[in-house]
N, C-alpha and C. Protein backbone atom coordinates (compact mmCIF):
# COMPACT_ATOMS: atom_id res chain seq x y z
N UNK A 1 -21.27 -28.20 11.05
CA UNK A 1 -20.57 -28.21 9.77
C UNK A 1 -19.46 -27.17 9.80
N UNK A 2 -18.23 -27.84 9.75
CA UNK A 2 -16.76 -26.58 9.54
C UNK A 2 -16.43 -26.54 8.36
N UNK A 3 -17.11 -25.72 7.28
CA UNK A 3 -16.01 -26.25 5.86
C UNK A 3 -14.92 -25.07 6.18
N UNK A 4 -14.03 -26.12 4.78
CA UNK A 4 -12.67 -25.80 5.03
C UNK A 4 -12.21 -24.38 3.78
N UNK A 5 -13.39 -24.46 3.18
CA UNK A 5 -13.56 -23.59 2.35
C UNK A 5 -14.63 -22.67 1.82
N UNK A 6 -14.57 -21.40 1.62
CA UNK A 6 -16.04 -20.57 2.19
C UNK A 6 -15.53 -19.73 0.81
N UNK A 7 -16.97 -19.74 -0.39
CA UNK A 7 -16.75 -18.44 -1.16
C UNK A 7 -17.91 -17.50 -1.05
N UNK A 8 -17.50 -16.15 -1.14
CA UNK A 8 -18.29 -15.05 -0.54
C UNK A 8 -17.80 -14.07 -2.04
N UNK A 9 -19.91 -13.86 -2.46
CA UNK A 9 -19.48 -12.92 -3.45
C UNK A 9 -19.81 -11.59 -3.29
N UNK A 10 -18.93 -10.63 -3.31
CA UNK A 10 -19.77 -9.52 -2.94
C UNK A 10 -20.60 -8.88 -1.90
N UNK A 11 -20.08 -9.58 -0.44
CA UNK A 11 -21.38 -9.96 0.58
C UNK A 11 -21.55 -8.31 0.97
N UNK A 12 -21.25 -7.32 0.57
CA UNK A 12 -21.53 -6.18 1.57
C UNK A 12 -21.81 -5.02 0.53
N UNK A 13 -22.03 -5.94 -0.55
CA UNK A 13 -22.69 -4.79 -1.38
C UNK A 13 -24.33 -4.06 -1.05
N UNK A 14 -24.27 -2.95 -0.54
CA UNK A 14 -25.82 -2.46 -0.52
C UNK A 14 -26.07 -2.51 0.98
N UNK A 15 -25.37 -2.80 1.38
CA UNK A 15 -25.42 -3.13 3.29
C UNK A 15 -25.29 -1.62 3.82
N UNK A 16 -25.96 -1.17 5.19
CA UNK A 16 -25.31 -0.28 5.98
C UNK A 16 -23.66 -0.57 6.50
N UNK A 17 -23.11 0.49 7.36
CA UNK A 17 -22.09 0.72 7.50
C UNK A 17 -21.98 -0.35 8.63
N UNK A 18 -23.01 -0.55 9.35
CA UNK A 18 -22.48 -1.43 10.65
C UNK A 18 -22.61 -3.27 10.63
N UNK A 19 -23.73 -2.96 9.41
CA UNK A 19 -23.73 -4.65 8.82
C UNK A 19 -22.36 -4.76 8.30
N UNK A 20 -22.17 -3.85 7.22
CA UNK A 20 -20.32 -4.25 6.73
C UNK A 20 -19.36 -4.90 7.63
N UNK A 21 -19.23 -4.10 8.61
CA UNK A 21 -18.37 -3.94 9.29
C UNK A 21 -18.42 -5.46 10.12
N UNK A 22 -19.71 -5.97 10.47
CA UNK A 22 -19.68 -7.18 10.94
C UNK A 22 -19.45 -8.40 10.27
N UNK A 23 -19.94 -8.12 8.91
CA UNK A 23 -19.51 -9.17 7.94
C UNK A 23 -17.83 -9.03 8.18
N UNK A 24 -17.28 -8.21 7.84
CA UNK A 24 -15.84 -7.88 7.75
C UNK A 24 -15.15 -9.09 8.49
N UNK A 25 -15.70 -8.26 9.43
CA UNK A 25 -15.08 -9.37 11.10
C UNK A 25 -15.55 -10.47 11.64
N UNK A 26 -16.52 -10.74 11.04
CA UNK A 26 -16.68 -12.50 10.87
C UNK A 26 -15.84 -13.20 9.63
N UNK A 27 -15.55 -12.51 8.69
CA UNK A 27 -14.45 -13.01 7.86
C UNK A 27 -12.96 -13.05 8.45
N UNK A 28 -13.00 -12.35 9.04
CA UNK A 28 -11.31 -12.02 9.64
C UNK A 28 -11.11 -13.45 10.67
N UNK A 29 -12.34 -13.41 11.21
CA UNK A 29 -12.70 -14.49 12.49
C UNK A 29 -12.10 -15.84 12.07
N UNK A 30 -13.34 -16.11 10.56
CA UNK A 30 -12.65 -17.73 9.79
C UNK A 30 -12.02 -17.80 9.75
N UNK A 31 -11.13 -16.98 8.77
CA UNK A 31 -9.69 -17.10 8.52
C UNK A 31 -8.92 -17.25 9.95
N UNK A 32 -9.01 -16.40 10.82
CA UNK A 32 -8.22 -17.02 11.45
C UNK A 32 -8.11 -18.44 12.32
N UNK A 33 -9.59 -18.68 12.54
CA UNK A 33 -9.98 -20.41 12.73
C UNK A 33 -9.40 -21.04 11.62
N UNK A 34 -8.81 -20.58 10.65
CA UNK A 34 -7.91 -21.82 9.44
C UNK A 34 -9.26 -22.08 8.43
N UNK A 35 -9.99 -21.17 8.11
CA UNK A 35 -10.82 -21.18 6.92
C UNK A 35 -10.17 -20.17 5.85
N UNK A 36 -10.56 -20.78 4.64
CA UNK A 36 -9.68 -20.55 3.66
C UNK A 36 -11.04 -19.78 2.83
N UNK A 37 -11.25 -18.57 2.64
CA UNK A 37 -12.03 -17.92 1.76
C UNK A 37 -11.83 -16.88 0.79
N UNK A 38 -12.83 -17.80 -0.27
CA UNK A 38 -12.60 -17.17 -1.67
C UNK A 38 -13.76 -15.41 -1.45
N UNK A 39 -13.37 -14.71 -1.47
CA UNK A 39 -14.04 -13.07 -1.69
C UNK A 39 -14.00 -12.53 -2.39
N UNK A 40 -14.99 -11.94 -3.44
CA UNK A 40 -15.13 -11.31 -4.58
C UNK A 40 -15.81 -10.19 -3.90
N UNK A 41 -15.01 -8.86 -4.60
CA UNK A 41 -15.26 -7.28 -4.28
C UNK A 41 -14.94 -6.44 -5.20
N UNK A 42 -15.78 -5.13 -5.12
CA UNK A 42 -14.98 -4.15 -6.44
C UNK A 42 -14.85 -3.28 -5.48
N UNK A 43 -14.98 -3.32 -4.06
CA UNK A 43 -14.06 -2.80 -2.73
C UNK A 43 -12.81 -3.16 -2.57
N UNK A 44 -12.11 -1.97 -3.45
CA UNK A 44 -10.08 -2.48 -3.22
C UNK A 44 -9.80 -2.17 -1.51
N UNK A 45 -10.18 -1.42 -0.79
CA UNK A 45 -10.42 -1.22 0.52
C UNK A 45 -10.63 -3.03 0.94
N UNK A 46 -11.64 -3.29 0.97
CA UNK A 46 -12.16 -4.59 1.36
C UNK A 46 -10.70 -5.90 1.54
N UNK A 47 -10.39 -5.70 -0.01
CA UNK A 47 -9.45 -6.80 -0.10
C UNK A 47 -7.92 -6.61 0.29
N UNK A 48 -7.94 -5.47 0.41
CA UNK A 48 -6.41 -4.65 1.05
C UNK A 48 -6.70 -5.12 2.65
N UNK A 49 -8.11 -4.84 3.25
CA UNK A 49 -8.15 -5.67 4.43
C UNK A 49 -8.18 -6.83 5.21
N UNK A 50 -8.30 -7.83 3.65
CA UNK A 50 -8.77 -9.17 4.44
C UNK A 50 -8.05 -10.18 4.04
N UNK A 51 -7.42 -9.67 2.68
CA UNK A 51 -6.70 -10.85 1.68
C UNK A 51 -5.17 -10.98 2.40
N UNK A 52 -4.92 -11.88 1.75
CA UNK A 52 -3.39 -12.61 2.00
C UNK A 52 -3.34 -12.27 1.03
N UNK A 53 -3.82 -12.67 -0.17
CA UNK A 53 -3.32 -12.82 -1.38
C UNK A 53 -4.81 -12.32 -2.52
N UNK A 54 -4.50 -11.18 -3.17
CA UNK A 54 -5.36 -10.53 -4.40
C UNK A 54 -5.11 -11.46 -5.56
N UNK A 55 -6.33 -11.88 -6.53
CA UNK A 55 -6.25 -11.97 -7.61
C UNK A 55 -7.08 -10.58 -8.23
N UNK A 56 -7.07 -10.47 -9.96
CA UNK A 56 -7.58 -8.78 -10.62
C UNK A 56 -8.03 -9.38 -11.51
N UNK A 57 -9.20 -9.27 -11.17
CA UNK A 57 -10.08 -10.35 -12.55
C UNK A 57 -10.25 -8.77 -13.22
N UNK A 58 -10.21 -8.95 -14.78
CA UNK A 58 -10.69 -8.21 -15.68
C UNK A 58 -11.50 -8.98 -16.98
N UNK A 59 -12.53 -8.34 -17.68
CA UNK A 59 -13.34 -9.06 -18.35
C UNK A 59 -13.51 -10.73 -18.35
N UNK A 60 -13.84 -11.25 -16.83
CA UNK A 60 -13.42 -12.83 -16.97
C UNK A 60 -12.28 -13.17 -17.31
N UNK A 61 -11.20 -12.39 -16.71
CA UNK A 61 -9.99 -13.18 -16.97
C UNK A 61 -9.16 -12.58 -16.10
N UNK A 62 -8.42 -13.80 -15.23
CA UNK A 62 -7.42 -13.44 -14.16
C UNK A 62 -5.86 -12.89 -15.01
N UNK A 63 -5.94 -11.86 -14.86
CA UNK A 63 -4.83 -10.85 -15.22
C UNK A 63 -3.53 -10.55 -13.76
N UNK A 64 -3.63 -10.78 -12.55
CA UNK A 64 -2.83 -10.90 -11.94
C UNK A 64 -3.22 -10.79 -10.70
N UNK A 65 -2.16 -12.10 -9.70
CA UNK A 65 -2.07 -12.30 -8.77
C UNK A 65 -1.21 -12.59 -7.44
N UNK A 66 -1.64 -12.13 -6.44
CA UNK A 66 -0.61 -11.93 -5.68
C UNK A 66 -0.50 -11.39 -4.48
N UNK A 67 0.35 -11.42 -3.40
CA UNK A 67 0.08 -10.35 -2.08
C UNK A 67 -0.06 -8.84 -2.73
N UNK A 68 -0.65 -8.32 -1.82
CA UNK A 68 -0.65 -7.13 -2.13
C UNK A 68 0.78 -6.12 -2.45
N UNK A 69 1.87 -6.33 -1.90
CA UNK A 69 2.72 -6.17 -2.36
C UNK A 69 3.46 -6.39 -3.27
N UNK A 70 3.10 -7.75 -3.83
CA UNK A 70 3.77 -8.14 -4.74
C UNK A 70 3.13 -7.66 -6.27
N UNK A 71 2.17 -6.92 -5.63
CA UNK A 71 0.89 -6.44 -7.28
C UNK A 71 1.86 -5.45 -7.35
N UNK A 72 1.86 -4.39 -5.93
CA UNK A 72 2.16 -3.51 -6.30
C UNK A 72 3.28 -3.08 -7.13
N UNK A 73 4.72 -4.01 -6.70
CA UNK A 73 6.01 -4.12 -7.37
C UNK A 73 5.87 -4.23 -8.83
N UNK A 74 4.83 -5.65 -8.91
CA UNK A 74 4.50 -5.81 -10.50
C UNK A 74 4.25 -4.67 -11.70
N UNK A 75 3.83 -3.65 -10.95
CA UNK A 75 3.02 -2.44 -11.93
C UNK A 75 4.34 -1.02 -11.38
N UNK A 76 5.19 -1.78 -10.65
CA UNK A 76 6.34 -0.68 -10.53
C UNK A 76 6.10 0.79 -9.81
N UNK A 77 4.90 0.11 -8.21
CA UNK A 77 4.39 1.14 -7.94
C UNK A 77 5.26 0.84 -6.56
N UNK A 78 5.77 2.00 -5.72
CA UNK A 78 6.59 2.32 -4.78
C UNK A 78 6.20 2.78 -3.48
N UNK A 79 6.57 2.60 -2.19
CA UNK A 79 6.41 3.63 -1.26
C UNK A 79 7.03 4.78 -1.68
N UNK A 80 6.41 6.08 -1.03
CA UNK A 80 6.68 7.48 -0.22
C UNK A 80 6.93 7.87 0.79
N UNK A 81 7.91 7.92 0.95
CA UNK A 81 8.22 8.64 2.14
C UNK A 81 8.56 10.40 2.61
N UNK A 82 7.87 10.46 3.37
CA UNK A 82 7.59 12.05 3.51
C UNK A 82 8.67 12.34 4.20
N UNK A 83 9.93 12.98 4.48
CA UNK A 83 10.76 13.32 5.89
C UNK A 83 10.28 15.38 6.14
N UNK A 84 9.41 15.87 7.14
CA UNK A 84 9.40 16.84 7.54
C UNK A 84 10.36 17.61 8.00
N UNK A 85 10.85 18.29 7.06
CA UNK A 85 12.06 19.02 8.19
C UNK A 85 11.38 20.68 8.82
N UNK A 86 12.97 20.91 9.52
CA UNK A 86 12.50 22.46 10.66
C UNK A 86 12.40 23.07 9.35
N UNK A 87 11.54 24.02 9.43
CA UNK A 87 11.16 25.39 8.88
C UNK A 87 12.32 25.85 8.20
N UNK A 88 13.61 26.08 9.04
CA UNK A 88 14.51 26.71 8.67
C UNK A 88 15.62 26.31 7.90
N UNK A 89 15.76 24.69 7.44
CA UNK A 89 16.69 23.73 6.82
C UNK A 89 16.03 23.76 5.16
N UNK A 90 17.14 24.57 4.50
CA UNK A 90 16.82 24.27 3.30
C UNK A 90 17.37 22.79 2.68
N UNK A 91 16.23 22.19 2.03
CA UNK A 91 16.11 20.66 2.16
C UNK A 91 16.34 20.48 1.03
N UNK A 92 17.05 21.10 -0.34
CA UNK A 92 17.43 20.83 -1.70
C UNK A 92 18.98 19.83 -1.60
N UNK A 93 20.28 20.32 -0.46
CA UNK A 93 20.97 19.47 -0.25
C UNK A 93 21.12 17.54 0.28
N UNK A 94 19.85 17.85 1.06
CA UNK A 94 19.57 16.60 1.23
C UNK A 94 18.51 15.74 0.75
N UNK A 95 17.69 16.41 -0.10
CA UNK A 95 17.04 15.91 -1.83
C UNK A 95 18.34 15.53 -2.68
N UNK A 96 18.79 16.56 -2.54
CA UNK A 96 20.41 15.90 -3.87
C UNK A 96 21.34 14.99 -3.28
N UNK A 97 20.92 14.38 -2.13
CA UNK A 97 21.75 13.42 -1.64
C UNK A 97 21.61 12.40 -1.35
N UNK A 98 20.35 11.77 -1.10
CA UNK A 98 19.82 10.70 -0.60
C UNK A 98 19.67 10.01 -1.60
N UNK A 99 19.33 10.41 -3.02
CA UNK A 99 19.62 9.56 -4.30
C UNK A 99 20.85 8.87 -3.65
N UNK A 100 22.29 8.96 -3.72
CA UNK A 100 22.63 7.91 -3.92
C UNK A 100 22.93 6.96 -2.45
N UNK A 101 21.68 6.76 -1.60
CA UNK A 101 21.59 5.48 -0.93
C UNK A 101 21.14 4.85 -1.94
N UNK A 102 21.30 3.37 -1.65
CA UNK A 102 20.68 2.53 -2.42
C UNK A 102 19.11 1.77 -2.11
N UNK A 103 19.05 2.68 -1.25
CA UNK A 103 17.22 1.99 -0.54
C UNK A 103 16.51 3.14 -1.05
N UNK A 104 17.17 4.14 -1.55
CA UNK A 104 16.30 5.36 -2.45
C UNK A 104 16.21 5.13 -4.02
N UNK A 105 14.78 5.52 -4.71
CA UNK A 105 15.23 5.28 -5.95
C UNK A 105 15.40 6.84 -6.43
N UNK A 106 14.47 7.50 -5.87
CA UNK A 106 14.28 9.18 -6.24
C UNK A 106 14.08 10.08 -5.08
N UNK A 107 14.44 11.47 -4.79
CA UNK A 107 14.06 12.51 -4.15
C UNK A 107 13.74 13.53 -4.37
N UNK A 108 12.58 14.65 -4.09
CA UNK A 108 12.59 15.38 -4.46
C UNK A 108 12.56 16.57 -3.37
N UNK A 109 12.80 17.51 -3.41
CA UNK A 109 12.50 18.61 -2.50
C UNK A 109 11.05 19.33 -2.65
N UNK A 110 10.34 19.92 -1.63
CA UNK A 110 9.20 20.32 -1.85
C UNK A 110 9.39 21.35 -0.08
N UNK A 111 8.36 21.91 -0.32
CA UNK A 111 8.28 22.97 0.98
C UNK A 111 9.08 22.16 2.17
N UNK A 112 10.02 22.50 3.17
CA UNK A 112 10.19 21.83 4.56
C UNK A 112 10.23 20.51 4.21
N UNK A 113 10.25 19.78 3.33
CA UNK A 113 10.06 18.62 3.26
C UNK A 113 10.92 17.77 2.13
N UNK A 114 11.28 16.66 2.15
CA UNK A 114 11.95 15.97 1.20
C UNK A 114 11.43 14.34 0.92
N UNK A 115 10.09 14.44 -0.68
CA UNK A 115 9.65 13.37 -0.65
C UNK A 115 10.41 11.89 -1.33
N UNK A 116 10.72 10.75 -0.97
CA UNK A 116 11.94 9.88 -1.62
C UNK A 116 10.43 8.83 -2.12
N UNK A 117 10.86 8.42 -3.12
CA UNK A 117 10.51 6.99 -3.73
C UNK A 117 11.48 5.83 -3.28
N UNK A 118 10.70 4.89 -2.72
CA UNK A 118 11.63 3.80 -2.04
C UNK A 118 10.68 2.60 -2.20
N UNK A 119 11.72 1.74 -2.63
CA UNK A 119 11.13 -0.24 -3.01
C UNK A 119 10.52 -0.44 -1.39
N UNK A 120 10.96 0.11 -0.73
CA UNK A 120 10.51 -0.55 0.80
C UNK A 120 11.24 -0.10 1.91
N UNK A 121 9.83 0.58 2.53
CA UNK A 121 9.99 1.66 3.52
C UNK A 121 10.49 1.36 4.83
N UNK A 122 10.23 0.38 5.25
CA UNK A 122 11.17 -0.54 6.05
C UNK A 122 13.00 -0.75 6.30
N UNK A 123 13.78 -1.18 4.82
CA UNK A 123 14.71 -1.20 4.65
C UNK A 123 15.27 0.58 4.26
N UNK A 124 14.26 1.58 3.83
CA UNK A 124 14.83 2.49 3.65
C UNK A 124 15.26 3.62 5.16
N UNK A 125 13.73 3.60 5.96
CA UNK A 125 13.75 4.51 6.95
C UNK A 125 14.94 4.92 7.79
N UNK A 126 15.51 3.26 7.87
CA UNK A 126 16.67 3.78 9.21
C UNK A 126 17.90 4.73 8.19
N UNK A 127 18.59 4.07 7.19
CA UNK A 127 19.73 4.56 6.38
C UNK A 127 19.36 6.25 6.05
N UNK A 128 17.97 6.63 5.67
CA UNK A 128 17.69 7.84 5.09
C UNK A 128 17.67 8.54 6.58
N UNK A 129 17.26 8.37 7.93
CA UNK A 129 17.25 8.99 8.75
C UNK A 129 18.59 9.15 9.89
N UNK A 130 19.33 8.30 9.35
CA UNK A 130 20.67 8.62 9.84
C UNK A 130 21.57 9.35 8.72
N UNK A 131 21.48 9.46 7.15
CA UNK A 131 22.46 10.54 6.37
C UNK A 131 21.16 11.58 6.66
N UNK A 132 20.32 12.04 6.94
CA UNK A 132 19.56 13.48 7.50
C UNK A 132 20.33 13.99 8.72
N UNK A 133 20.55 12.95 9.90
CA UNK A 133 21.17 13.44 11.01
C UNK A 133 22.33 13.83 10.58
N UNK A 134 23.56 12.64 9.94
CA UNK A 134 24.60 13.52 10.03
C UNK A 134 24.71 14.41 9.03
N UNK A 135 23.94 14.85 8.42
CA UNK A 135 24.09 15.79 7.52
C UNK A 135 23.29 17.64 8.19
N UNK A 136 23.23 17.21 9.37
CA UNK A 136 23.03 18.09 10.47
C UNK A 136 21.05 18.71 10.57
N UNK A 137 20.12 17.89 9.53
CA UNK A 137 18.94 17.93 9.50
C UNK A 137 18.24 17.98 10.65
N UNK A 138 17.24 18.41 10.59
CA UNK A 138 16.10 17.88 11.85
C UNK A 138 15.36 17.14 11.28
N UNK A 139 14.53 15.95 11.73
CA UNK A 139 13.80 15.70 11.23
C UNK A 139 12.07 15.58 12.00
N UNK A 140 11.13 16.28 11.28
CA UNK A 140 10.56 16.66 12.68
C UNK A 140 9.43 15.61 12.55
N UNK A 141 9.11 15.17 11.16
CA UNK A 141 7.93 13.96 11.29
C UNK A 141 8.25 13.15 9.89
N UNK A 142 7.70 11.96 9.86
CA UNK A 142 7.64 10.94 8.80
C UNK A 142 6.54 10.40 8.42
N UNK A 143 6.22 10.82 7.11
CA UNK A 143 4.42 10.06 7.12
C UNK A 143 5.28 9.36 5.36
N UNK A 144 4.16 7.98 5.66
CA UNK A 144 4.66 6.72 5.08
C UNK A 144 3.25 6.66 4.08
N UNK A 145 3.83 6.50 2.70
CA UNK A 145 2.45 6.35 1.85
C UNK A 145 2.66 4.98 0.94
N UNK A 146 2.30 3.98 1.25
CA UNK A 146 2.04 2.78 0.57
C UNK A 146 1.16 2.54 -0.72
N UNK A 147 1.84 2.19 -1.16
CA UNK A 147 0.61 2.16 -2.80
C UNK A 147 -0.71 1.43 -2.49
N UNK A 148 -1.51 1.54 -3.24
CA UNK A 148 -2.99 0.58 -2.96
C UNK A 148 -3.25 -0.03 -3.92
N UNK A 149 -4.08 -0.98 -3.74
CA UNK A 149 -4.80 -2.21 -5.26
C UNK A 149 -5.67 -1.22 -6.22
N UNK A 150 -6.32 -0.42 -5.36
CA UNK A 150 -7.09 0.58 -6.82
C UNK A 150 -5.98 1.21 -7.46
N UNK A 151 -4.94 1.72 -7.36
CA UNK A 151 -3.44 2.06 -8.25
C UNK A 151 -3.32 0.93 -8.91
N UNK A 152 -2.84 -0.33 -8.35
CA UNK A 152 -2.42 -1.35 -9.20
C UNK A 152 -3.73 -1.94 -10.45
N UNK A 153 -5.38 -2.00 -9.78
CA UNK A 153 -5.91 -2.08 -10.86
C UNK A 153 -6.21 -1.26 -12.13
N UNK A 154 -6.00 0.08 -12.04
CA UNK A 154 -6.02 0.83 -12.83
C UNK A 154 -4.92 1.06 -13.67
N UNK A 155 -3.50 0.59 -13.08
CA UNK A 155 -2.55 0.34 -13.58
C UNK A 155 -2.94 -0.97 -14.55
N UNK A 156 -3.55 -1.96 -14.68
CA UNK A 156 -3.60 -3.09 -15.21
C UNK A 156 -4.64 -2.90 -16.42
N UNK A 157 -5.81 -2.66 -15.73
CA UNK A 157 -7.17 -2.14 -16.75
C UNK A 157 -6.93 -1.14 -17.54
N UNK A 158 -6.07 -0.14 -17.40
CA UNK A 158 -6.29 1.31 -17.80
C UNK A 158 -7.82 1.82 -17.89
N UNK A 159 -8.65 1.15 -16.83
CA UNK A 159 -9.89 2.15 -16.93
C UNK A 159 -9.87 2.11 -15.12
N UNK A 160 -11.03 3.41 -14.87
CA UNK A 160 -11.31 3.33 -13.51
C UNK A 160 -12.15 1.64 -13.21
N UNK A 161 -12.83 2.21 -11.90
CA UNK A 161 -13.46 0.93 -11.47
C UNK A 161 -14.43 1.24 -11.96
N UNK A 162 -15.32 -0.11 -11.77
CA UNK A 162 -16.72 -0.58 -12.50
C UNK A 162 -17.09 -1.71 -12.37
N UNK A 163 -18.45 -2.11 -12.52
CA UNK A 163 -19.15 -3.30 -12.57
C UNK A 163 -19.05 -4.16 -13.39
């Protein structure tokens, strides 16, 4: 028997860490054999790993759906991008400058560092790391912070998680 469609509620609630983990990856498995499964979780972890596409059920009622990216946009939540600079580059000039690329929405300065709000970290990285160079910066590391579905559901519910 191949069905073409598999719903799974909750399967790893109460499980050890290594049962999870196998359920996980027998789900990853179907799907990629071209099984199409429905998964219910109050693990935003879970569905950030397995879904194509999130729905946000709240009190019995689908309140929104979508790739995970596309939740996130919905609730107007953004990448971060971290740019590390040398020790010795005071980084307030190039906080006050990267505003106006247009792949930046905000910057701020903080220790050695200059954190930007950006629609998408992808289209922003190269433009923001070439006005750092010629603006004579170092740049010594980049750490990338993506929004998550527990942001976007709490954004939606206004309560934490729950049963």
């Amino acid at each position: 028997h191949q069905p073409r469609l598999l719903f799974m509620d909750e399967p790893t609630v109460g499980i050890d860490p290594q049962s999870r983990r196998n359920i996980l990856d027998s789900v990853k498995q179907l799907n990629r054999q071209g099984m199409t499964i429905l998964y219910t979780t109050h693990y935003m972890e879970e569905a950030e790993e397995l879904s194509d596409r999130v729905g946000i059920i709240d009190h019995g009622k689908l309140i929104a759906l979508g790739t995970q990216r596309e939740l996130t946009r919905l609730v107007g939540q953004w990448d971060t991008l971290r740019l590390h600079l040398s020790e010795s580059d005071d980084v307030a000039p190039l906080a006050d400058g990267l505003p106006t690329l247009p792949e930046v929405l905000q910057a701020t300065a903080l220790d050695h560092q200059v954190a930007l709000i950006v629609p998408d970290t992808h289209e922003a990285l190269p433009p923001v790391l070439s006005r750092a160079v010629e603006l004579g910066y170092k740049v010594r590391s980049v750490d990338i912070e993506e929004p998550n579905l527990e942001a976007v559901f709490l954004h939606l519910t206004g309560r934490a998680l729950r049963d």
